[in-house]
Amino acid sequence: MASVPEGKSKDLPIRPKEKSGKAKASAPEPPIEAPDTEFINYRLQLYDRLKAEFDEEISKKPREPITITISHSDNKEQLVLNGNSWETTPASLLKQVPKDVSEGVIISKVDEEQLWDLGRPLEKSCILRYLNFHDPEGQRVFWHSSAHILGEAAENKYGCYLCNGPPTEDGFYYDMSIANGAGVVQKTDYENLQKRAAAVIKEKQRFERLVMSKEHLLEMFRYNKYKVHFISEKIPDGESSTVYRCGPLIDLCLGPHVPHTGAVKFLEVTKNSSSYFLGDAANDSLQRIYGISFPDKKLLAEYKKFVEEAAKRDHRKIGADQELMFFDDVSPGSCFFQPNGTIIYNALQKLLRQQYWKRGYQEVMTPNMFNTKLWKTSGHFQHYKENMFTFDVEKEEFALKPMNCPGHCILFGHRERSYRELPWRVADFGILHRNEASGALSGLTRVRRFVQDDTHIFCTQDQITQEIEGLFDFLQFIYGLFGFAFKLKLSTRPEKYLGDIATWNVAEQKLTDALDSFTAASGTKWELNPGDGAFYGPKIDITISDALRRDFQCATIQLDFQLPQKFELEYMTAEGSNKAKVDGDTEAKPEPQDKGGVKGPSPGCARPVMIHRAIYGSFERFFAILTEHFAGKWPFWLSPRQVLIIPVMPTVNDYVEEVQKIFRAKKMLADIDISGNTMKKKILMGQMKQYNFIFVVGEQEKTSRSVNIRNRDDPATQAKGEMVTLEEALTKLNALRKERRLVNAI
């Protein structure tokens, strides 16, 4: 095996300590134009030797007849083709499939399980599906390949050591170390990087896959301590992994990829930032370059238009313009909600409280900090400690709560419970804290201090399905008010999980039954997301789409059989209750032991099932989503600026003030402008501040006890509004608020 950088291979790359004393200001570092790329030649020589050996090995594989069934996205008649194992590739079959299937294909999928390079020989009979850029999986492959193109351009320009280059939800990025951490990417580098990437694309470099042993991988990447770490930690001894080559770039990668770099027609660098290796501030500081790419110019133009619109809707910009909220360095990741923002926040909370009352929830309050013994009992400390704020109190370790569920278990277990109390639906608007890395903080979408619309339902196993169905109805009602469509995804048992498989199977089947029932009633389809459940139970993830067709996961429904076991929660069953009445036995009995030494419930009792549920998710993140969804044009019931009253002349200022008092008495948010500005300027300022309605009043309105209403969303009323009596205006606006209508019309 080749030599490895000094130190154990599992040691993480650590950034050097900063020198003491005040740092001197320095000019931005110039781009590095003369990189040392000797490692590229070394890498290619080893690759060529191993690739020849690999190709020779593949050539000796037995060629046997296989059948390939082409899968269609619709219900067309299946096409069955013949081929030979280790010879026929998905690409070689494209001429035999219909044009609507083959057009724009960039990757294939075998047996609905494994993504497969178009140029990689098939190994056995299979079902084959072709994917293009418009398929989510195809898009990720496209952007992953684009990251390799960017990586090649960066290596060529900087002579950098590449770290990690994954696709993201809106493009891709590559992390790299430039000049051993001393180099910094400048915005002026973007054009040069794009030119180098364009040259790579023009060459139509083939993506080649090569399987390599762990020893050979360590030899190939011995110059790169980041790759050495990944190889040492993620690949077991004696096993192998893959690299992909395009041109001079050879990268540790599982793939798959597009056939060649020419499939990527347009690539642009969008931004850059610094990052830490593995996201840990104790490790090396790296440079991260983000990019976006598309297979045609039209998609690129649409993307640029989308970015422009998204920038206008950015909740941080609207939050500042409308005086909703802001952040300050005195408390990073913790939002200051101003009066206008607090009005919206409280309206969202009021909506839930009204629904909780109707749907049988009970609201509780629990402490903000707990002894870490609680989190050790729940298992969160073992899995989540690095994301918790911990501190000592009288020589005991405490932590600010990052979630409410363990506290609700304490509430349930505080006294004896009967089956008659179930389901017990408990809601909590407690403040939560999570120790997010400073580099990960992003407006209201990633914060350290937040509130969740957190509820937990304690129920029997027989009640699970009806409770889940009730939650689906709750989701439909809430999301319907905001105009959100939503998608459902069932995430099943992950690789690392708590509890036994039998319990997991029961939980997953209960959720499946509820989803099937909802589908039958509503026509809403759901997807399976294998292996992505929480460590304590399966879950249903709910994704909403906003006005820009962006998807956000806010709501979640999770089944939990583990926490009730860990906290030894129990309730008296109907059978146990009847037996106690007959026997009149109140003497304590020893608790039986379940299999594996896990303590079981007391005689006549059973463990409840716990359902974790959130609809908004966090109020802060949902606030951000709504701000951008509505572009700051709030529905009347949410709006902090509902009505602005403007006088035509100063002589009616007394009537303006009277109208304001009348509407505020009905708890309407009515402001007035009796400043010295012209009426035209007052109206313009009111429109810019997105008041839902502007009342313009003069002598005629004062005499007739009426107002002239201009509707923010109705251009026909902007020149001259509609004359409405005060009583009628109050009645209509009150109805608009009470019904929580989306359309701003009376």
XYZ file of C-alpha atoms in Angstrom:
746
model
C 0.000 0.000 0.000
C 1.229 3.498 -0.828
C 2.384 5.826 1.882
C -0.228 7.929 3.655
C 0.234 11.497 5.003
C 1.822 11.592 8.436
C -0.431 10.660 11.345
C -3.154 8.064 11.526
C -5.428 7.962 8.498
C -8.504 8.558 10.638
C -7.097 11.826 12.033
C -9.106 14.741 10.709
C -7.437 17.613 8.863
C -7.055 20.287 11.525
C -6.675 23.934 10.651
C -3.677 25.690 12.229
C -4.185 27.865 15.273
C -4.444 31.573 14.598
C -1.513 33.681 15.684
C -2.036 35.762 18.774
C -2.366 39.489 18.452
C -4.532 41.684 16.303
C -4.630 40.604 12.681
C -3.460 43.156 10.155
C -5.851 44.161 7.415
C -4.761 42.822 4.062
C -5.877 43.166 0.461
C -7.730 40.244 -1.173
C -5.335 37.560 -2.339
C -4.763 37.406 -6.087
C -5.933 34.324 -7.987
C -3.371 31.525 -8.131
C -2.495 31.158 -11.802
C 0.527 28.802 -11.696
C -0.639 25.741 -9.756
C 1.412 22.640 -9.066
C -0.461 19.883 -10.892
C 2.102 17.075 -10.708
C -0.390 14.970 -8.741
C -2.704 14.986 -11.782
C -0.083 13.212 -13.933
C 0.640 10.720 -11.162
C -3.070 9.992 -10.794
C -3.548 9.441 -14.553
C -0.653 6.986 -14.808
C -2.036 4.825 -12.033
C -5.553 5.045 -13.475
C -4.466 3.959 -16.967
C -2.722 0.878 -15.566
C -5.630 -0.166 -13.350
C -8.260 0.603 -16.026
C -6.488 -1.706 -18.501
C -6.516 -4.476 -15.885
C -10.212 -3.834 -15.114
C -11.213 -3.872 -18.806
C -9.317 -7.134 -19.270
C -11.216 -8.637 -16.329
C -14.586 -7.515 -17.724
C -13.740 -8.942 -21.155
C -13.463 -12.405 -19.566
C -16.956 -12.281 -18.023
C -19.351 -14.817 -19.577
C -21.706 -13.353 -22.214
C -25.122 -14.844 -21.595
C -28.505 -13.972 -23.160
C -30.584 -11.556 -21.050
C -33.929 -9.786 -21.477
C -34.392 -6.109 -20.764
C -37.904 -4.827 -20.056
C -38.185 -1.106 -20.805
C -40.281 0.633 -18.163
C -42.558 3.529 -19.168
C -43.666 6.301 -16.859
C -47.204 5.870 -18.222
C -49.144 2.661 -18.714
C -48.001 1.887 -22.242
C -47.432 -1.687 -23.330
C -44.055 -2.897 -22.067
C -41.184 -3.278 -24.528
C -38.962 -6.342 -24.048
C -35.531 -6.352 -25.711
C -32.797 -8.971 -25.957
C -29.165 -8.508 -25.070
C -26.043 -10.102 -23.602
C -24.767 -9.785 -20.053
C -21.546 -7.755 -19.592
C -21.924 -6.448 -23.139
C -25.284 -4.748 -23.739
C -25.450 -1.232 -22.315
C -28.493 1.002 -21.732
C -27.058 3.362 -24.355
C -26.922 0.608 -27.002
C -30.676 0.002 -26.574
C -31.764 3.608 -27.085
C -32.242 3.185 -30.853
C -34.790 0.450 -30.188
C -37.040 2.405 -27.816
C -39.700 5.015 -28.724
C -38.533 8.597 -29.173
C -40.630 9.866 -26.255
C -38.661 7.490 -24.004
C -35.174 8.071 -25.442
C -35.325 11.849 -25.896
C -33.064 13.765 -23.538
C -31.994 10.645 -21.617
C -29.008 11.177 -19.318
C -29.105 8.141 -17.000
C -30.935 4.841 -16.481
C -32.319 2.936 -13.519
C -32.174 -0.845 -13.071
C -35.059 -2.719 -11.395
C -36.236 0.565 -9.820
C -33.372 0.203 -7.355
C -30.034 1.322 -8.772
C -29.124 4.239 -11.004
C -26.960 2.975 -13.844
C -24.536 4.686 -16.252
C -25.761 4.566 -19.845
C -22.411 3.172 -20.962
C -22.088 0.535 -18.241
C -22.808 -3.060 -19.376
C -25.860 -4.709 -17.856
C -25.040 -7.775 -15.771
C -28.348 -9.670 -15.818
C -31.955 -9.565 -17.002
C -33.689 -6.524 -15.587
C -36.342 -3.839 -15.821
C -34.770 -0.697 -17.245
C -36.086 2.847 -16.989
C -34.583 5.880 -18.710
C -34.436 9.248 -16.939
C -33.967 12.767 -18.271
C -33.202 16.107 -16.636
C -36.842 16.680 -15.690
C -36.851 13.586 -13.467
C -35.649 14.502 -9.930
C -33.145 11.628 -9.888
C -31.957 12.505 -13.378
C -31.504 16.130 -12.335
C -29.337 15.138 -9.360
C -27.124 13.004 -11.609
C -26.842 15.904 -14.084
C -25.793 18.325 -11.345
C -23.438 15.763 -9.806
C -21.677 15.434 -13.171
C -21.595 19.235 -13.404
C -19.800 19.334 -10.042
C -17.073 17.148 -11.565
C -16.768 19.584 -14.476
C -16.401 22.443 -11.985
C -13.888 20.355 -10.019
C -11.784 19.816 -13.153
C -11.869 23.545 -13.906
C -10.865 24.356 -10.300
C -8.025 21.826 -10.284
C -6.772 23.251 -13.559
C -6.910 26.852 -12.308
C -5.807 26.547 -8.673
C -4.012 23.196 -8.437
C -6.333 22.671 -5.465
C -7.077 19.530 -3.475
C -10.719 18.621 -4.042
C -12.776 17.482 -1.089
C -16.470 16.893 -1.712
C -18.725 17.885 -4.624
C -22.383 16.864 -4.265
C -25.545 17.941 -6.054
C -27.971 20.067 -4.038
C -31.646 20.932 -4.387
C -30.785 23.883 -6.620
C -27.479 23.028 -8.276
C -24.167 21.774 -6.913
C -20.987 22.839 -5.160
C -17.420 21.701 -4.666
C -15.317 22.096 -1.518
C -11.565 22.419 -2.010
C -8.330 23.437 -0.318
C -6.381 26.020 -2.307
C -2.660 26.542 -1.586
C -2.947 24.433 1.585
C -5.786 26.579 2.878
C -4.131 29.926 2.162
C -5.875 30.556 -1.168
C -9.240 32.269 -1.402
C -11.715 32.232 -4.297
C -12.557 35.715 -5.554
C -15.704 36.775 -7.365
C -13.447 37.904 -10.192
C -12.483 34.231 -10.654
C -15.983 33.254 -11.776
C -15.574 34.181 -15.435
C -12.264 32.311 -15.711
C -13.735 29.209 -14.045
C -16.723 29.304 -16.394
C -14.419 29.533 -19.431
C -12.431 26.537 -18.230
C -15.672 24.615 -17.583
C -16.931 25.542 -21.069
C -13.729 24.092 -22.560
C -14.298 20.851 -20.630
C -17.883 20.705 -21.920
C -16.774 21.373 -25.489
C -14.358 18.431 -25.372
C -17.219 16.019 -24.558
C -15.021 14.113 -22.143
C -16.436 10.651 -21.406
C -17.266 9.742 -17.827
C -15.480 6.431 -17.143
C -16.143 4.217 -14.144
C -13.453 2.119 -12.471
C -13.742 -0.214 -9.476
C -10.668 0.015 -7.227
C -9.520 -1.681 -4.027
C -9.135 0.336 -0.847
C -5.356 -0.070 -1.080
C -5.249 1.290 -4.631
C -7.540 4.184 -3.679
C -5.221 5.170 -0.828
C -2.318 4.975 -3.265
C -4.075 7.101 -5.900
C -5.176 9.838 -3.499
C -2.194 9.816 -1.139
C -1.566 13.491 -1.978
C -5.058 14.494 -0.711
C -5.646 14.124 3.048
C -9.394 14.727 2.632
C -9.847 11.840 0.205
C -7.616 9.678 2.417
C -9.958 10.385 5.331
C -13.055 9.390 3.325
C -11.387 6.211 2.059
C -10.070 5.220 5.493
C -13.353 5.882 7.306
C -16.017 4.824 4.804
C -14.502 1.816 2.992
C -13.949 -1.331 5.106
C -10.570 -3.052 4.790
C -10.505 -5.591 2.006
C -13.376 -3.973 0.119
C -13.511 -1.696 -2.909
C -15.208 1.434 -4.230
C -15.249 3.398 -7.464
C -13.675 6.400 -9.110
C -14.939 8.324 -12.139
C -12.759 9.960 -14.737
C -13.545 12.811 -17.133
C -10.503 14.160 -18.946
C -7.643 14.628 -16.461
C -9.972 14.611 -13.439
C -10.223 11.354 -11.506
C -12.400 11.558 -8.426
C -13.467 9.241 -5.641
C -17.157 8.823 -6.473
C -19.984 6.290 -6.388
C -21.627 7.859 -9.445
C -23.421 7.417 -11.705
C -22.896 10.168 -14.282
C -24.073 11.494 -17.622
C -22.351 9.854 -20.641
C -19.983 12.763 -21.317
C -19.379 16.376 -20.311
C -21.038 17.612 -23.513
C -24.441 16.711 -22.034
C -24.067 19.816 -19.855
C -24.723 22.700 -22.239
C -24.712 25.678 -19.879
C -22.818 25.988 -16.567
C -22.475 29.067 -14.401
C -20.735 29.758 -11.100
C -23.297 31.357 -8.784
C -21.474 32.110 -5.528
C -18.656 31.055 -3.225
C -18.058 30.855 0.500
C -15.786 29.265 3.044
C -16.675 25.991 4.765
C -15.184 23.551 7.239
C -14.166 20.002 6.458
C -17.048 17.751 7.587
C -18.852 20.903 8.781
C -16.727 21.013 11.957
C -15.107 24.348 12.869
C -12.200 22.455 14.465
C -11.206 21.096 11.040
C -9.553 22.707 8.019
C -11.175 25.744 6.452
C -12.051 25.086 2.797
C -13.281 27.094 -0.169
C -16.738 26.218 -1.515
C -17.795 27.137 -5.060
C -21.466 26.837 -6.027
C -22.787 26.384 -9.542
C -25.849 25.724 -11.659
C -26.161 23.982 -15.026
C -28.779 23.027 -17.602
C -29.103 20.966 -20.782
C -30.604 23.855 -22.779
C -30.659 27.657 -22.882
C -34.397 27.975 -22.205
C -34.040 26.307 -18.806
C -31.141 28.613 -17.958
C -33.253 31.679 -18.846
C -36.118 30.367 -16.703
C -33.720 29.792 -13.836
C -32.359 33.348 -14.016
C -35.897 34.714 -13.994
C -36.676 32.507 -11.004
C -33.591 33.745 -9.139
C -34.575 37.342 -9.833
C -38.107 36.781 -8.518
C -36.831 34.834 -5.506
C -34.511 37.741 -4.634
C -37.477 40.131 -4.636
C -39.359 37.764 -2.335
C -36.452 37.082 0.043
C -37.942 37.121 3.539
C -34.912 38.978 4.887
C -35.463 41.823 2.424
C -39.241 41.973 2.949
C -38.713 41.604 6.689
C -36.573 44.746 6.673
C -38.803 46.694 4.260
C -41.979 45.973 6.246
C -40.312 46.145 9.666
C -41.218 42.567 10.513
C -38.003 41.171 11.995
C -34.210 41.411 12.099
C -31.129 39.687 13.513
C -28.331 41.144 15.598
C -24.852 39.857 16.478
C -25.671 40.088 20.184
C -27.634 36.835 19.714
C -26.753 35.043 16.447
C -29.498 32.831 15.089
C -32.138 34.364 17.358
C -34.700 36.622 15.721
C -35.957 39.991 16.956
C -39.597 40.153 15.909
C -40.797 43.746 15.607
C -44.431 44.744 16.276
C -45.529 44.082 12.678
C -43.875 40.675 12.640
C -45.292 39.793 16.042
C -48.816 40.504 14.738
C -48.327 37.876 12.017
C -46.685 35.460 14.465
C -49.568 35.775 16.917
C -52.171 35.360 14.153
C -50.537 32.075 13.137
C -50.551 30.921 16.732
C -54.175 31.983 17.231
C -55.217 29.901 14.228
C -53.688 26.778 15.749
C -55.104 27.458 19.197
C -58.623 27.682 17.748
C -58.113 24.411 15.895
C -56.644 22.731 18.972
C -59.815 23.563 20.886
C -62.022 22.157 18.124
C -59.916 19.023 17.689
C -59.534 18.050 21.323
C -55.959 19.158 22.072
C -54.827 20.388 25.471
C -52.124 23.051 25.649
C -49.327 22.696 28.199
C -46.135 24.508 29.187
C -42.907 22.730 30.050
C -39.478 23.929 31.327
C -36.858 25.389 28.985
C -33.941 23.554 30.556
C -33.618 20.031 31.868
C -31.014 17.928 33.611
C -29.239 15.918 30.909
C -30.409 12.747 32.665
C -33.713 13.337 30.841
C -31.995 13.403 27.434
C -29.936 10.336 28.295
C -33.126 8.464 29.164
C -34.768 9.518 25.906
C -31.672 8.685 23.851
C -31.415 12.193 22.417
C -28.186 12.958 24.280
C -26.396 10.079 22.592
C -27.625 11.111 19.128
C -27.959 14.881 19.476
C -25.509 16.181 22.087
C -23.465 18.282 19.647
C -26.614 20.224 18.705
C -27.583 21.043 22.301
C -26.605 23.990 24.507
C -25.259 22.376 27.686
C -24.035 23.988 30.912
C -23.410 23.175 34.570
C -25.782 24.043 37.405
C -24.577 23.168 40.917
C -22.212 20.516 39.527
C -24.997 18.915 37.477
C -25.114 19.034 33.681
C -28.174 20.724 32.179
C -29.254 21.546 28.613
C -31.698 23.884 26.906
C -34.375 21.751 25.313
C -34.038 21.235 21.536
C -37.421 19.454 21.360
C -40.522 18.965 23.528
C -41.144 15.222 23.390
C -39.226 14.057 26.520
C -40.939 16.758 28.599
C -44.332 15.550 27.402
C -43.389 12.015 28.455
C -42.753 13.370 31.964
C -46.232 14.952 31.866
C -47.892 11.708 30.804
C -46.052 9.679 33.442
C -46.715 12.154 36.238
C -49.756 10.181 37.404
C -51.668 7.016 36.657
C -53.513 7.016 33.323
C -56.596 5.145 32.170
C -57.516 3.934 28.679
C -60.508 6.289 28.964
C -58.127 9.287 28.729
C -56.743 8.162 25.393
C -56.076 9.560 22.924
C -54.412 12.328 24.916
C -53.480 15.144 22.517
C -51.034 17.609 24.046
C -49.747 20.832 22.426
C -46.793 23.017 23.432
C -45.532 26.372 22.127
C -42.355 26.153 24.212
C -39.141 27.890 23.141
C -36.502 25.529 21.740
C -32.768 25.985 21.197
C -30.429 24.087 18.884
C -26.729 24.759 18.612
C -26.481 25.272 14.860
C -23.059 26.126 13.428
C -22.717 29.840 12.734
C -21.991 29.154 9.065
C -25.267 27.253 8.713
C -27.458 30.088 10.047
C -29.641 31.604 7.336
C -32.350 34.150 8.149
C -35.433 32.523 9.628
C -34.896 29.243 7.777
C -32.001 28.116 10.003
C -31.956 29.540 13.522
C -30.831 28.664 17.034
C -33.894 29.880 18.934
C -37.337 28.903 17.650
C -40.818 27.652 18.492
C -42.501 24.609 16.974
C -46.211 23.912 16.675
C -45.321 20.778 18.541
C -47.975 18.261 19.572
C -47.822 14.704 20.797
C -50.660 12.226 20.800
C -50.588 9.363 23.288
C -52.931 6.614 22.127
C -53.519 2.878 21.936
C -52.350 0.836 18.953
C -55.967 0.462 17.852
C -56.323 4.266 17.723
C -53.291 4.939 15.505
C -55.041 4.821 12.140
C -57.931 7.117 13.132
C -55.516 9.591 14.737
C -53.349 9.708 11.613
C -56.458 10.233 9.470
C -57.470 13.089 11.779
C -54.038 14.642 11.292
C -54.430 14.455 7.508
C -57.693 16.391 7.846
C -55.883 18.942 10.040
C -53.155 19.308 7.389
C -55.667 19.833 4.609
C -57.453 22.540 6.563
C -54.331 24.500 7.564
C -52.484 24.277 4.257
C -55.682 25.030 2.365
C -55.926 28.398 4.125
C -52.563 29.401 2.658
C -53.148 27.922 -0.778
C -50.516 25.203 -0.358
C -50.728 21.864 -2.129
C -48.850 19.111 -0.316
C -47.207 15.755 -1.005
C -46.824 12.803 1.346
C -43.842 10.497 1.749
C -43.541 7.472 4.055
C -40.007 7.091 5.458
C -39.262 3.629 6.813
C -36.737 1.975 9.135
C -33.192 3.403 8.781
C -29.979 1.411 9.011
C -29.430 2.529 12.607
C -32.594 2.234 14.655
C -33.894 1.602 18.170
C -36.228 -1.252 19.090
C -37.096 -4.542 17.428
C -38.029 -5.151 13.785
C -41.447 -6.600 14.666
C -42.463 -3.328 16.355
C -41.168 -1.340 13.382
C -43.158 -3.513 10.980
C -46.358 -2.889 12.947
C -45.713 0.858 12.998
C -44.974 1.033 9.274
C -48.103 -0.947 8.434
C -50.264 1.381 10.543
C -48.952 4.412 8.653
C -49.388 2.631 5.313
C -53.024 1.847 6.155
C -53.696 5.482 7.063
C -52.035 6.732 3.874
C -54.004 4.306 1.720
C -57.225 5.390 3.396
C -56.399 9.064 2.785
C -55.526 8.336 -0.851
C -58.835 6.549 -1.380
C -60.764 9.483 0.078
C -58.838 12.404 -1.417
C -57.012 11.077 -4.468
C -53.721 12.383 -3.044
C -50.923 9.936 -3.851
C -48.057 9.119 -1.533
C -44.486 7.922 -2.068
C -42.281 5.419 -0.269
C -38.930 6.708 1.029
C -37.125 3.555 2.246
C -34.607 3.822 5.078
C -35.154 7.512 5.894
C -37.225 7.182 9.065
C -36.205 8.625 12.430
C -34.049 6.359 14.609
C -37.010 5.827 16.955
C -39.814 5.184 14.453
C -41.191 5.543 10.912
C -42.552 8.886 9.793
C -44.647 10.630 7.167
C -42.928 13.693 5.720
C -45.217 16.320 4.230
C -43.867 18.660 1.549
C -45.600 21.882 0.487
C -45.045 23.905 -2.710
C -45.014 27.711 -2.644
C -45.888 30.294 -5.306
C -42.487 29.762 -6.984
C -43.055 25.985 -7.030
C -40.309 25.443 -4.451
C -40.787 22.459 -2.164
C -40.451 22.739 1.602
C -40.837 20.066 4.221
C -42.651 21.582 7.195
C -45.053 19.021 8.573
C -44.119 15.620 9.903
C -46.021 12.762 11.499
C -43.884 10.250 13.389
C -44.852 7.073 15.185
C -42.809 6.343 18.289
C -42.933 3.059 20.222
C -39.539 3.726 21.832
C -39.981 6.788 24.085
C -42.975 5.301 25.949
C -40.776 2.261 26.616
C -37.781 4.324 27.709
C -39.883 6.408 30.119
C -41.900 3.355 31.213
C -45.180 5.054 30.334
C -48.321 3.014 30.840
C -52.082 3.213 31.109
C -54.651 0.948 32.693
C -56.368 -1.110 29.995
C -60.101 -1.872 29.962
C -59.339 -5.485 30.899
C -57.045 -4.398 33.718
C -59.627 -1.938 35.014
C -62.379 -4.580 35.072
C -60.126 -7.118 36.808
C -59.167 -4.572 39.463
C -62.857 -3.946 40.162
C -63.597 -7.661 40.475
C -60.559 -8.530 42.601
C -60.500 -5.319 44.589
C -56.737 -5.818 44.560
C -54.771 -2.637 45.167
C -51.565 -4.354 46.309
C -48.519 -3.641 44.113
C -47.297 -6.570 42.017
C -43.856 -7.170 40.517
C -43.435 -5.951 36.951
C -42.768 -8.676 34.354
C -39.753 -8.533 32.047
C -40.152 -8.476 28.273
C -37.759 -10.316 26.018
C -34.250 -8.936 26.103
C -34.614 -7.769 29.712
C -36.707 -4.706 28.800
C -39.096 -3.816 31.595
C -42.727 -4.390 30.655
C -45.830 -2.526 31.864
C -47.480 -3.300 35.184
C -50.138 -6.057 35.300
C -53.360 -4.834 33.680
C -51.506 -2.007 31.912
C -50.109 -1.352 28.441
C -47.645 1.028 26.844
C -49.163 3.927 24.874
C -48.019 4.753 21.355
C -46.649 8.267 20.897
C -47.345 10.253 17.713
C -45.114 13.261 17.079
C -46.816 15.893 14.919
C -45.995 19.340 13.528
C -47.753 21.255 10.733
C -45.890 24.552 10.545
C -42.698 22.870 11.699
C -41.001 25.835 13.312
C -42.916 29.126 13.403
C -39.791 30.935 12.269
C -39.231 28.858 9.141
C -42.945 28.854 8.292
C -42.954 32.647 8.710
C -40.130 32.856 6.143
C -41.949 30.546 3.725
C -45.171 32.569 3.980
C -43.328 35.858 3.530
C -41.829 34.645 0.263
C -44.972 32.792 -0.819
C -47.102 35.940 -0.527
C -44.213 38.250 -1.555
C -45.125 40.465 1.389
C -48.730 40.869 0.208
C -50.325 39.372 3.307
C -53.897 38.068 3.366
C -56.108 40.418 5.370
C -56.363 38.153 8.442
C -52.564 37.902 8.720
C -51.662 41.407 7.644
C -50.036 43.841 10.102
C -51.164 46.693 7.826
C -54.812 46.099 7.100
C -56.205 49.606 6.596
C -54.709 53.032 5.956
C -57.015 56.052 6.240
C -56.045 59.172 4.290
C -57.800 62.600 4.293
C -58.428 64.525 1.079
C -57.930 67.775 2.991
C -56.941 68.706 6.598
C -60.491 69.784 7.475
C -61.572 66.121 7.660
C -58.701 65.002 9.909
C -61.164 64.692 12.795
C -63.247 62.221 10.747
C -60.085 60.274 9.829
C -59.262 59.886 13.510
C -62.860 58.912 14.312
C -62.864 56.208 11.606
C -59.586 54.851 12.979
C -61.053 54.587 16.502
C -64.148 52.799 15.176
C -62.101 50.183 13.321
C -59.555 49.721 16.100
C -62.439 49.169 18.525
C -63.238 46.113 16.370
C -59.557 45.073 16.634
C -58.795 46.045 13.055
C -55.260 47.269 12.353
C -56.118 50.749 11.067
C -53.460 53.433 10.610
C -53.860 57.049 9.522
C -51.690 59.507 7.618
C -52.485 63.134 8.501
C -48.968 64.338 7.744
C -48.163 67.315 5.525
C -47.508 65.129 2.464
C -49.741 65.419 -0.564
C -52.641 62.986 -0.853
C -51.003 61.403 -3.910
C -47.787 60.746 -1.985
C -49.697 59.342 0.998
C -51.519 56.873 -1.269
C -48.272 55.881 -2.988
C -46.550 55.258 0.348
C -49.531 53.201 1.525
C -49.348 51.082 -1.634
C -45.599 50.546 -1.189
C -46.193 49.384 2.392
C -48.740 46.834 1.069
C -51.776 47.996 3.052
C -54.657 45.714 2.103
C -57.094 48.627 1.827
C -56.652 52.381 1.655
C -59.617 54.523 2.760
C -59.673 57.968 1.192
C -62.133 60.338 2.898
C -63.235 63.884 2.114
C -66.221 66.113 2.926
C -68.594 63.855 0.974
C -67.501 60.755 2.906
C -67.627 62.640 6.212
C -71.152 63.874 5.547
C -72.434 60.465 4.431
C -70.534 58.531 7.116
C -68.763 56.457 4.478
C -65.294 55.698 3.118
C -63.842 55.438 -0.388
C -62.002 52.083 -0.535
C -58.993 51.268 -2.705
C -58.115 47.560 -2.830
C -54.415 46.672 -2.956
C -55.048 43.750 -5.332
C -57.687 45.370 -7.555
C -56.163 47.811 -10.080
C -59.646 49.061 -11.030
C -60.001 50.721 -7.615
C -56.653 52.541 -7.653
C -57.788 55.637 -9.560
C -61.018 56.015 -7.619
C -62.214 53.588 -5.003
C -65.662 52.310 -4.144
C -67.836 54.397 -1.804
C -69.014 52.212 1.090
C -70.780 53.124 4.329
C -68.813 52.697 7.540
C -71.198 50.012 8.752
C -70.908 48.040 5.516
C -67.127 48.380 5.469
C -66.894 47.080 9.030
C -69.191 44.140 8.297
C -67.346 43.107 5.117
C -63.858 43.457 6.543
C -64.825 41.592 9.674
C -66.142 38.719 7.520
C -62.940 38.756 5.432
C -60.874 38.414 8.591
C -63.072 35.866 10.311
C -63.220 33.572 7.260
C -59.464 33.915 6.729
C -59.950 34.289 2.997
C -56.906 34.385 0.727
C -58.424 36.727 -1.837
C -58.215 40.362 -0.790
C -61.763 41.322 -1.777
C -64.878 42.514 0.007
